[in-house]
Amino acid sequence: MSESRIRDHLGAFGLSATEVETYLAVLRRGEATTGEVAAAADVSQGYVYDVAETLVDRGLVTVDEGASPTVLRARPAAEAVAELSTRVSDLQSAIADVYSEPAAADVGFEVVRSRRTVERRAERFLADATHEAFVVVPATAFASVRDAMAAAVDRGVFVYCMLLAPDTDVVADAVDDFGRYAHVVRTWEARPQVFVLRDARAGLVGSHGVLTGRHGDEYAVTFGQPEVANGFYGNMVSNVWPMGQVRHVSEPPELPATFEYFRNGVTTAAQHLAADRELVADLTVADTGGDHELDFEGVPVREASQTLVPPVTSSFPVENALVVETDSGPVSVGGDSPGFDPYFEDFAARRVTLRAA
């Protein structure tokens, strides 16, 4: 059984069957002359000299050419395996130097079990975000995504983060300046699923332990469909986000400001309204009951219904809408960008410009 395993493993390292048999002839004896090896392996003595060079290079044997006849000695098992392990480590380093991880397209599903791969997928989703990102991770894993979160904030992405920690001291150690990494940070002393979502289009969801390394059978699933992304977002914003304690809220963007992503415009409006600032908006909207479009210019913003920044103003968790005053009276406007389609709103808008009244 042992010799069979040796043949299999050395074959995987590239030794030919004859080279393996030559090595086994030495290994069985501990040491042997070239003639003894040739007879045991059923090869010529000249071939033994050729093979000996290969076995020496692989760290499996030593050759005593001072003896007459020449003697081959097997190296102790620990030394031989250590030499092979060094070669494997060198190969790993060489592959890592050359390897470029392909960017996974935002399609289909992928099951990921490696903690490092989950971290890389989270970093990629954050790097690809252009408007909005949600991050729900254990506080102890925050260091693996903090740089990607900070880069997203620098690009103008609205980042919402929940850090999970049974001990809030861990949270204090995790970040020195919440505002560098997210617009809103919450903490929760629980262990819900890990969650990363970008632009309501793609992301990952996984068991809590996939980023803590406590269990070997944990995994995450990545996805790239808006419909799936919205389902996970709805669960997160309904069942996880409200449970957290608010630890940081950044100041809203200065006005005037234009938002190509409607949800960002709603949260910005909510913050300004909460500060008793009067706003007007410019919107191009589509009638949800038909196909015609309308332009609303300089209409006063009366309400902003949302659940992402305090205070919560929505009547249900995923609500995201503005109420503006038009010549015909107040109308509700929902978003027509990737995300939830309007539920009850009269109109849908893809962009909004907010200005101080």
Tab-separated table of C-alpha atoms in Angstrom:
chain	number	residue	atom	x	y	z
A	1	MET	CA	0.000	0.000	0.000
A	2	SER	CA	2.806	2.467	0.934
A	3	GLU	CA	4.728	1.828	-2.297
A	4	SER	CA	1.567	2.325	-4.336
A	5	ARG	CA	0.985	5.708	-2.690
A	6	ILE	CA	4.618	6.664	-3.325
A	7	ARG	CA	4.207	5.811	-7.000
A	8	ASP	CA	1.045	7.920	-7.235
A	9	HIS	CA	2.491	10.966	-5.479
A	10	LEU	CA	5.872	10.950	-7.215
A	11	GLY	CA	4.106	10.498	-10.522
A	12	ALA	CA	2.148	13.673	-9.720
A	13	PHE	CA	5.499	15.417	-9.207
A	14	GLY	CA	6.525	14.439	-12.728
A	15	LEU	CA	8.723	11.396	-12.171
A	16	SER	CA	8.439	8.666	-14.773
A	17	ALA	CA	7.493	5.142	-13.809
A	18	THR	CA	11.098	3.950	-14.325
A	19	GLU	CA	12.465	6.815	-12.219
A	20	VAL	CA	10.049	5.908	-9.440
A	21	GLU	CA	11.065	2.223	-9.553
A	22	THR	CA	14.726	3.230	-9.417
A	23	TYR	CA	14.065	5.383	-6.376
A	24	LEU	CA	12.111	2.582	-4.680
A	25	ALA	CA	15.039	0.232	-5.230
A	26	VAL	CA	17.221	2.633	-3.235
A	27	LEU	CA	14.524	3.397	-0.673
A	28	ARG	CA	13.965	-0.284	0.230
A	29	ARG	CA	17.653	-0.757	1.055
A	30	GLY	CA	18.454	2.679	2.454
A	31	GLU	CA	21.585	2.611	0.306
A	32	ALA	CA	22.667	0.543	-2.700
A	33	THR	CA	25.339	0.412	-5.362
A	34	THR	CA	24.440	1.336	-8.912
A	35	GLY	CA	24.661	-2.332	-9.864
A	36	GLU	CA	22.240	-3.383	-7.129
A	37	VAL	CA	19.808	-0.654	-8.136
A	38	ALA	CA	20.039	-1.641	-11.798
A	39	ALA	CA	19.227	-5.244	-10.980
A	40	ALA	CA	16.341	-4.378	-8.649
A	41	ALA	CA	14.759	-1.861	-11.021
A	42	ASP	CA	15.481	-3.961	-14.138
A	43	VAL	CA	17.344	-1.144	-15.929
A	44	SER	CA	20.867	-0.715	-17.234
A	45	GLN	CA	23.576	0.518	-14.907
A	46	GLY	CA	24.212	3.461	-17.252
A	47	TYR	CA	20.556	4.446	-16.924
A	48	VAL	CA	20.890	4.392	-13.135
A	49	TYR	CA	23.582	7.065	-13.374
A	50	ASP	CA	21.256	9.240	-15.507
A	51	VAL	CA	18.291	8.761	-13.181
A	52	ALA	CA	20.440	9.445	-10.139
A	53	GLU	CA	20.901	13.046	-11.296
A	54	THR	CA	17.134	13.525	-11.411
A	55	LEU	CA	16.649	11.964	-7.981
A	56	VAL	CA	19.390	14.160	-6.514
A	57	ASP	CA	17.796	17.251	-8.060
A	58	ARG	CA	14.459	16.283	-6.505
A	59	GLY	CA	16.106	15.935	-3.085
A	60	LEU	CA	15.281	12.232	-2.811
A	61	VAL	CA	18.760	10.664	-2.778
A	62	THR	CA	22.437	11.493	-2.363
A	63	VAL	CA	25.260	9.961	-4.408
A	64	ASP	CA	28.597	8.910	-2.915
A	65	GLU	CA	30.897	8.955	-5.923
A	66	GLY	CA	33.934	8.463	-3.674
A	67	ALA	CA	32.855	4.922	-2.996
A	68	SER	CA	33.728	2.156	-5.413
A	69	PRO	CA	31.363	1.154	-6.784
A	70	THR	CA	29.201	4.328	-6.574
A	71	VAL	CA	26.596	4.236	-3.783
A	72	LEU	CA	23.136	5.856	-3.806
A	73	ARG	CA	21.622	6.701	-0.406
A	74	ALA	CA	17.972	7.560	0.235
A	75	ARG	CA	17.456	10.773	2.150
A	76	PRO	CA	15.385	10.500	5.368
A	77	ALA	CA	11.635	10.818	4.809
A	78	ALA	CA	11.374	14.216	6.564
A	79	GLU	CA	14.169	15.687	4.414
A	80	ALA	CA	12.736	14.303	1.183
A	81	VAL	CA	9.237	15.595	1.911
A	82	ALA	CA	10.594	18.984	3.030
A	83	GLU	CA	12.403	19.305	-0.300
A	84	LEU	CA	9.234	18.500	-2.234
A	85	SER	CA	7.242	20.912	-0.043
A	86	THR	CA	9.700	23.687	-0.858
A	87	ARG	CA	9.126	23.053	-4.542
A	88	VAL	CA	5.351	23.232	-4.027
A	89	SER	CA	5.716	26.535	-2.136
A	90	ASP	CA	7.918	27.937	-4.881
A	91	LEU	CA	5.352	26.857	-7.463
A	92	GLN	CA	2.547	28.491	-5.477
A	93	SER	CA	4.480	31.768	-5.284
A	94	ALA	CA	5.268	31.665	-9.004
A	95	ILE	CA	1.637	31.021	-9.911
A	96	ALA	CA	0.475	33.813	-7.602
A	97	ASP	CA	2.897	36.233	-9.277
A	98	VAL	CA	1.538	35.454	-12.735
A	99	TYR	CA	-2.118	34.830	-11.927
A	100	SER	CA	-4.723	37.491	-12.624
A	101	GLU	CA	-8.121	36.609	-11.200
A	102	PRO	CA	-10.708	36.937	-13.962
A	103	ALA	CA	-13.445	39.443	-13.309
A	104	ALA	CA	-16.612	37.453	-12.822
A	105	ALA	CA	-19.475	38.727	-14.912
A	106	ASP	CA	-22.604	39.808	-13.080
A	107	VAL	CA	-24.586	36.797	-14.258
A	108	GLY	CA	-25.647	33.516	-12.742
A	109	PHE	CA	-24.730	32.222	-9.325
A	110	GLU	CA	-21.441	31.157	-7.812
A	111	VAL	CA	-20.957	29.193	-4.596
A	112	VAL	CA	-17.835	30.369	-2.753
A	113	ARG	CA	-16.380	28.467	0.200
A	114	SER	CA	-12.968	30.056	0.632
A	115	ARG	CA	-12.882	32.959	3.083
A	116	ARG	CA	-10.255	34.769	1.014
A	117	THR	CA	-12.315	34.355	-2.148
A	118	VAL	CA	-15.386	35.756	-0.384
A	119	GLU	CA	-13.288	38.749	0.686
A	120	ARG	CA	-12.093	39.239	-2.891
A	121	ARG	CA	-15.622	39.044	-4.264
A	122	ALA	CA	-16.756	41.630	-1.698
A	123	GLU	CA	-13.859	43.898	-2.668
A	124	ARG	CA	-14.750	43.529	-6.359
A	125	PHE	CA	-18.409	44.375	-5.825
A	126	LEU	CA	-17.385	47.483	-3.900
A	127	ALA	CA	-14.863	48.429	-6.578
A	128	ASP	CA	-17.544	48.089	-9.271
A	129	ALA	CA	-20.150	50.152	-7.392
A	130	THR	CA	-21.045	53.439	-9.060
A	131	HIS	CA	-24.006	54.673	-6.992
A	132	GLU	CA	-24.740	52.645	-3.874
A	133	ALA	CA	-23.327	49.800	-1.782
A	134	PHE	CA	-24.540	47.864	1.253
A	135	VAL	CA	-22.127	45.968	3.485
A	136	VAL	CA	-23.151	43.716	6.393
A	137	VAL	CA	-20.091	41.973	7.875
A	138	PRO	CA	-18.710	40.864	11.234
A	139	ALA	CA	-16.734	43.672	12.840
A	140	THR	CA	-13.749	41.355	13.036
A	141	ALA	CA	-13.800	41.076	9.223
A	142	PHE	CA	-14.123	44.823	8.612
A	143	ALA	CA	-10.403	45.200	7.869
A	144	SER	CA	-10.782	43.029	4.753
A	145	VAL	CA	-13.221	45.466	3.092
A	146	ARG	CA	-12.437	48.832	4.701
A	147	ASP	CA	-10.089	50.028	1.936
A	148	ALA	CA	-12.595	49.148	-0.789
A	149	MET	CA	-15.332	50.924	1.170
A	150	ALA	CA	-13.193	54.032	1.601
A	151	ALA	CA	-12.402	54.058	-2.130
A	152	ALA	CA	-16.114	53.792	-2.929
A	153	VAL	CA	-16.919	56.736	-0.646
A	154	ASP	CA	-14.187	58.752	-2.364
A	155	ARG	CA	-15.863	58.010	-5.729
A	156	GLY	CA	-19.150	59.415	-4.452
A	157	VAL	CA	-20.817	56.050	-3.829
A	158	PHE	CA	-23.386	56.032	-1.017
A	159	VAL	CA	-22.145	53.272	1.296
A	160	TYR	CA	-24.350	51.801	4.029
A	161	CYS	CA	-22.635	49.516	6.527
A	162	MET	CA	-23.696	47.316	9.399
A	163	LEU	CA	-20.984	45.847	11.618
A	164	LEU	CA	-21.920	42.720	13.510
A	165	ALA	CA	-20.312	42.219	16.896
A	166	PRO	CA	-21.418	40.680	20.179
A	167	ASP	CA	-18.972	43.055	21.852
A	168	THR	CA	-19.244	46.697	20.781
A	169	ASP	CA	-15.645	47.262	21.901
A	170	VAL	CA	-14.686	45.287	18.822
A	171	VAL	CA	-16.505	47.886	16.747
A	172	ALA	CA	-14.609	50.696	18.415
A	173	ASP	CA	-11.362	48.955	17.544
A	174	ALA	CA	-12.501	48.264	13.982
A	175	VAL	CA	-12.744	51.872	12.810
A	176	ASP	CA	-11.290	55.158	13.929
A	177	ASP	CA	-13.341	57.349	11.630
A	178	PHE	CA	-16.668	55.935	10.463
A	179	GLY	CA	-17.132	58.719	7.918
A	180	ARG	CA	-14.171	57.557	5.858
A	181	TYR	CA	-15.858	54.257	5.105
A	182	ALA	CA	-19.615	54.784	4.936
A	183	HIS	CA	-22.387	57.351	4.932
A	184	VAL	CA	-24.371	55.405	7.507
A	185	VAL	CA	-22.924	52.888	9.976
A	186	ARG	CA	-25.003	50.717	12.262
A	187	THR	CA	-23.964	47.987	14.685
A	188	TRP	CA	-25.886	44.972	15.891
A	189	GLU	CA	-24.929	42.421	18.522
A	190	ALA	CA	-26.166	39.493	16.462
A	191	ARG	CA	-24.981	37.146	13.733
A	192	PRO	CA	-27.189	37.453	10.665
A	193	GLN	CA	-25.930	36.583	7.211
A	194	VAL	CA	-23.049	38.404	5.554
A	195	PHE	CA	-24.329	40.679	2.794
A	196	VAL	CA	-22.693	42.858	0.106
A	197	LEU	CA	-24.745	44.540	-2.614
A	198	ARG	CA	-23.808	47.046	-5.288
A	199	ASP	CA	-26.169	49.281	-7.256
A	200	ALA	CA	-29.126	46.927	-6.686
A	201	ARG	CA	-27.624	44.697	-9.378
A	202	ALA	CA	-25.089	42.240	-7.976
A	203	GLY	CA	-23.573	41.038	-4.744
A	204	LEU	CA	-23.150	38.172	-2.341
A	205	VAL	CA	-24.911	36.667	0.659
A	206	GLY	CA	-23.414	34.085	2.956
A	207	SER	CA	-23.440	32.496	6.364
A	208	HIS	CA	-22.022	34.626	9.161
A	209	GLY	CA	-19.123	32.243	9.746
A	210	VAL	CA	-17.820	32.486	6.188
A	211	LEU	CA	-15.821	35.572	7.215
A	212	THR	CA	-14.930	34.492	10.730
A	213	GLY	CA	-13.321	31.198	9.812
A	214	ARG	CA	-14.940	29.263	12.652
A	215	HIS	CA	-16.509	26.512	10.558
A	216	GLY	CA	-15.258	24.669	7.515
A	217	ASP	CA	-18.664	24.139	5.935
A	218	GLU	CA	-19.675	27.811	5.631
A	219	TYR	CA	-20.176	29.354	2.205
A	220	ALA	CA	-21.487	32.367	0.317
A	221	VAL	CA	-23.431	32.737	-2.920
A	222	THR	CA	-22.722	35.510	-5.409
A	223	PHE	CA	-25.388	36.722	-7.830
A	224	GLY	CA	-25.699	39.138	-10.710
A	225	GLN	CA	-29.388	39.614	-11.438
A	226	PRO	CA	-31.295	42.776	-10.373
A	227	GLU	CA	-34.364	40.715	-9.508
A	228	VAL	CA	-32.355	38.534	-7.120
A	229	ALA	CA	-30.467	41.540	-5.776
A	230	ASN	CA	-33.715	43.310	-4.972
A	231	GLY	CA	-35.030	40.256	-3.152
A	232	PHE	CA	-31.985	40.141	-0.906
A	233	TYR	CA	-32.107	43.914	-0.447
A	234	GLY	CA	-35.754	43.700	0.644
A	235	ASN	CA	-34.898	41.074	3.245
A	236	MET	CA	-31.906	43.050	4.518
A	237	VAL	CA	-33.642	46.409	4.779
A	238	SER	CA	-36.724	44.833	6.380
A	239	ASN	CA	-35.195	42.372	8.845
A	240	VAL	CA	-31.581	43.376	9.478
A	241	TRP	CA	-31.015	47.091	8.914
A	242	PRO	CA	-33.700	48.323	11.370
A	243	MET	CA	-32.223	46.197	14.172
A	244	GLY	CA	-28.909	48.028	14.281
A	245	GLN	CA	-27.852	50.895	16.497
A	246	VAL	CA	-26.945	54.008	14.509
A	247	ARG	CA	-23.278	54.810	15.093
A	248	HIS	CA	-22.607	57.348	12.331
A	249	VAL	CA	-24.468	59.380	9.722
A	250	SER	CA	-22.524	61.598	7.312
A	251	GLU	CA	-23.719	65.032	6.370
A	252	PRO	CA	-25.792	65.032	3.156
A	253	PRO	CA	-24.252	66.275	-0.103
A	254	GLU	CA	-24.288	70.022	-0.573
A	255	LEU	CA	-26.933	71.448	-2.885
A	256	PRO	CA	-27.550	71.861	-5.732
A	257	ALA	CA	-26.869	68.243	-6.607
A	258	THR	CA	-28.077	65.905	-9.342
A	259	PHE	CA	-28.652	62.220	-8.666
A	260	GLU	CA	-28.754	59.702	-11.486
A	261	TYR	CA	-29.714	57.082	-8.928
A	262	PHE	CA	-33.062	58.012	-7.418
A	263	ARG	CA	-32.598	56.366	-4.026
A	264	ASN	CA	-29.570	58.574	-3.321
A	265	GLY	CA	-31.662	61.624	-4.093
A	266	VAL	CA	-34.369	60.492	-1.689
A	267	THR	CA	-31.989	59.915	1.227
A	268	THR	CA	-30.330	63.277	0.559
A	269	ALA	CA	-33.698	65.015	0.512
A	270	ALA	CA	-34.688	63.245	3.737
A	271	GLN	CA	-31.602	64.528	5.525
A	272	HIS	CA	-32.116	68.120	4.369
A	273	LEU	CA	-35.796	68.043	5.270
A	274	ALA	CA	-34.963	66.631	8.703
A	275	ALA	CA	-32.699	69.666	9.180
A	276	ASP	CA	-35.676	71.956	8.355
A	277	ARG	CA	-34.238	73.031	5.010
A	278	GLU	CA	-36.680	73.831	2.240
A	279	LEU	CA	-36.010	72.107	-1.066
A	280	VAL	CA	-37.149	72.254	-4.662
A	281	ALA	CA	-36.596	69.568	-7.265
A	282	ASP	CA	-36.266	69.219	-11.014
A	283	LEU	CA	-37.472	65.866	-12.305
A	284	THR	CA	-38.382	64.189	-15.566
A	285	VAL	CA	-40.987	61.579	-14.691
A	286	ALA	CA	-43.053	58.914	-16.399
A	287	ASP	CA	-46.671	58.311	-15.516
A	288	THR	CA	-46.877	54.861	-13.907
A	289	GLY	CA	-50.377	54.469	-15.336
A	290	GLY	CA	-49.318	55.275	-18.896
A	291	ASP	CA	-46.375	56.046	-21.156
A	292	HIS	CA	-46.223	59.820	-21.278
A	293	GLU	CA	-43.469	61.847	-19.590
A	294	LEU	CA	-43.644	65.131	-17.730
A	295	ASP	CA	-41.053	67.654	-16.598
A	296	PHE	CA	-41.384	69.013	-13.079
A	297	GLU	CA	-39.131	72.030	-12.621
A	298	GLY	CA	-38.567	73.786	-9.334
A	299	VAL	CA	-41.339	71.898	-7.537
A	300	PRO	CA	-41.222	72.063	-3.717
A	301	VAL	CA	-40.287	68.805	-1.986
A	302	ARG	CA	-42.779	68.112	0.799
A	303	GLU	CA	-41.804	64.599	1.930
A	304	ALA	CA	-39.101	62.013	1.490
A	305	SER	CA	-40.120	58.463	2.395
A	306	GLN	CA	-37.196	56.174	3.150
A	307	THR	CA	-35.682	53.896	5.794
A	308	LEU	CA	-31.923	54.160	5.256
A	309	VAL	CA	-31.059	57.351	7.177
A	310	PRO	CA	-32.601	58.493	10.451
A	311	PRO	CA	-35.274	59.427	11.072
A	312	VAL	CA	-37.197	56.690	9.261
A	313	THR	CA	-40.014	58.290	7.268
A	314	SER	CA	-41.352	55.359	5.251
A	315	SER	CA	-44.601	53.538	5.816
A	316	PHE	CA	-43.004	50.191	4.855
A	317	PRO	CA	-39.310	49.188	4.798
A	318	VAL	CA	-38.556	49.289	1.067
A	319	GLU	CA	-40.482	52.501	0.361
A	320	ASN	CA	-38.383	55.060	-1.482
A	321	ALA	CA	-40.279	58.092	-2.744
A	322	LEU	CA	-40.632	61.862	-2.835
A	323	VAL	CA	-43.793	63.888	-2.536
A	324	VAL	CA	-43.557	67.103	-4.550
A	325	GLU	CA	-46.008	70.002	-4.891
A	326	THR	CA	-47.101	70.615	-8.481
A	327	ASP	CA	-49.588	73.039	-10.003
A	328	SER	CA	-52.104	70.192	-9.853
A	329	GLY	CA	-51.390	69.420	-6.209
A	330	PRO	CA	-49.057	67.013	-4.407
A	331	VAL	CA	-47.889	63.950	-6.316
A	332	SER	CA	-45.713	61.022	-5.254
A	333	VAL	CA	-42.646	60.042	-7.255
A	334	GLY	CA	-40.808	56.720	-7.020
A	335	GLY	CA	-37.610	55.556	-8.636
A	336	ASP	CA	-37.214	54.124	-12.111
A	337	SER	CA	-33.518	53.311	-11.702
A	338	PRO	CA	-32.362	49.767	-10.826
A	339	GLY	CA	-34.099	48.907	-7.603
A	340	PHE	CA	-37.712	48.534	-6.622
A	341	ASP	CA	-40.264	49.804	-9.089
A	342	PRO	CA	-42.841	52.250	-7.698
A	343	TYR	CA	-45.416	50.515	-5.496
A	344	PHE	CA	-47.973	53.247	-4.915
A	345	GLU	CA	-46.381	56.324	-6.507
A	346	ASP	CA	-48.063	58.253	-9.321
A	347	PHE	CA	-44.835	58.756	-11.247
A	348	ALA	CA	-41.361	57.233	-11.658
A	349	ALA	CA	-38.167	59.242	-12.115
A	350	ARG	CA	-34.701	58.194	-13.208
A	351	ARG	CA	-32.897	61.309	-12.011
A	352	VAL	CA	-33.551	64.202	-9.717
A	353	THR	CA	-31.855	67.530	-9.122
A	354	LEU	CA	-32.281	69.002	-5.648
A	355	ARG	CA	-31.812	72.688	-4.889
A	356	ALA	CA	-32.288	74.860	-1.835
A	357	ALA	CA	-35.568	76.784	-2.025
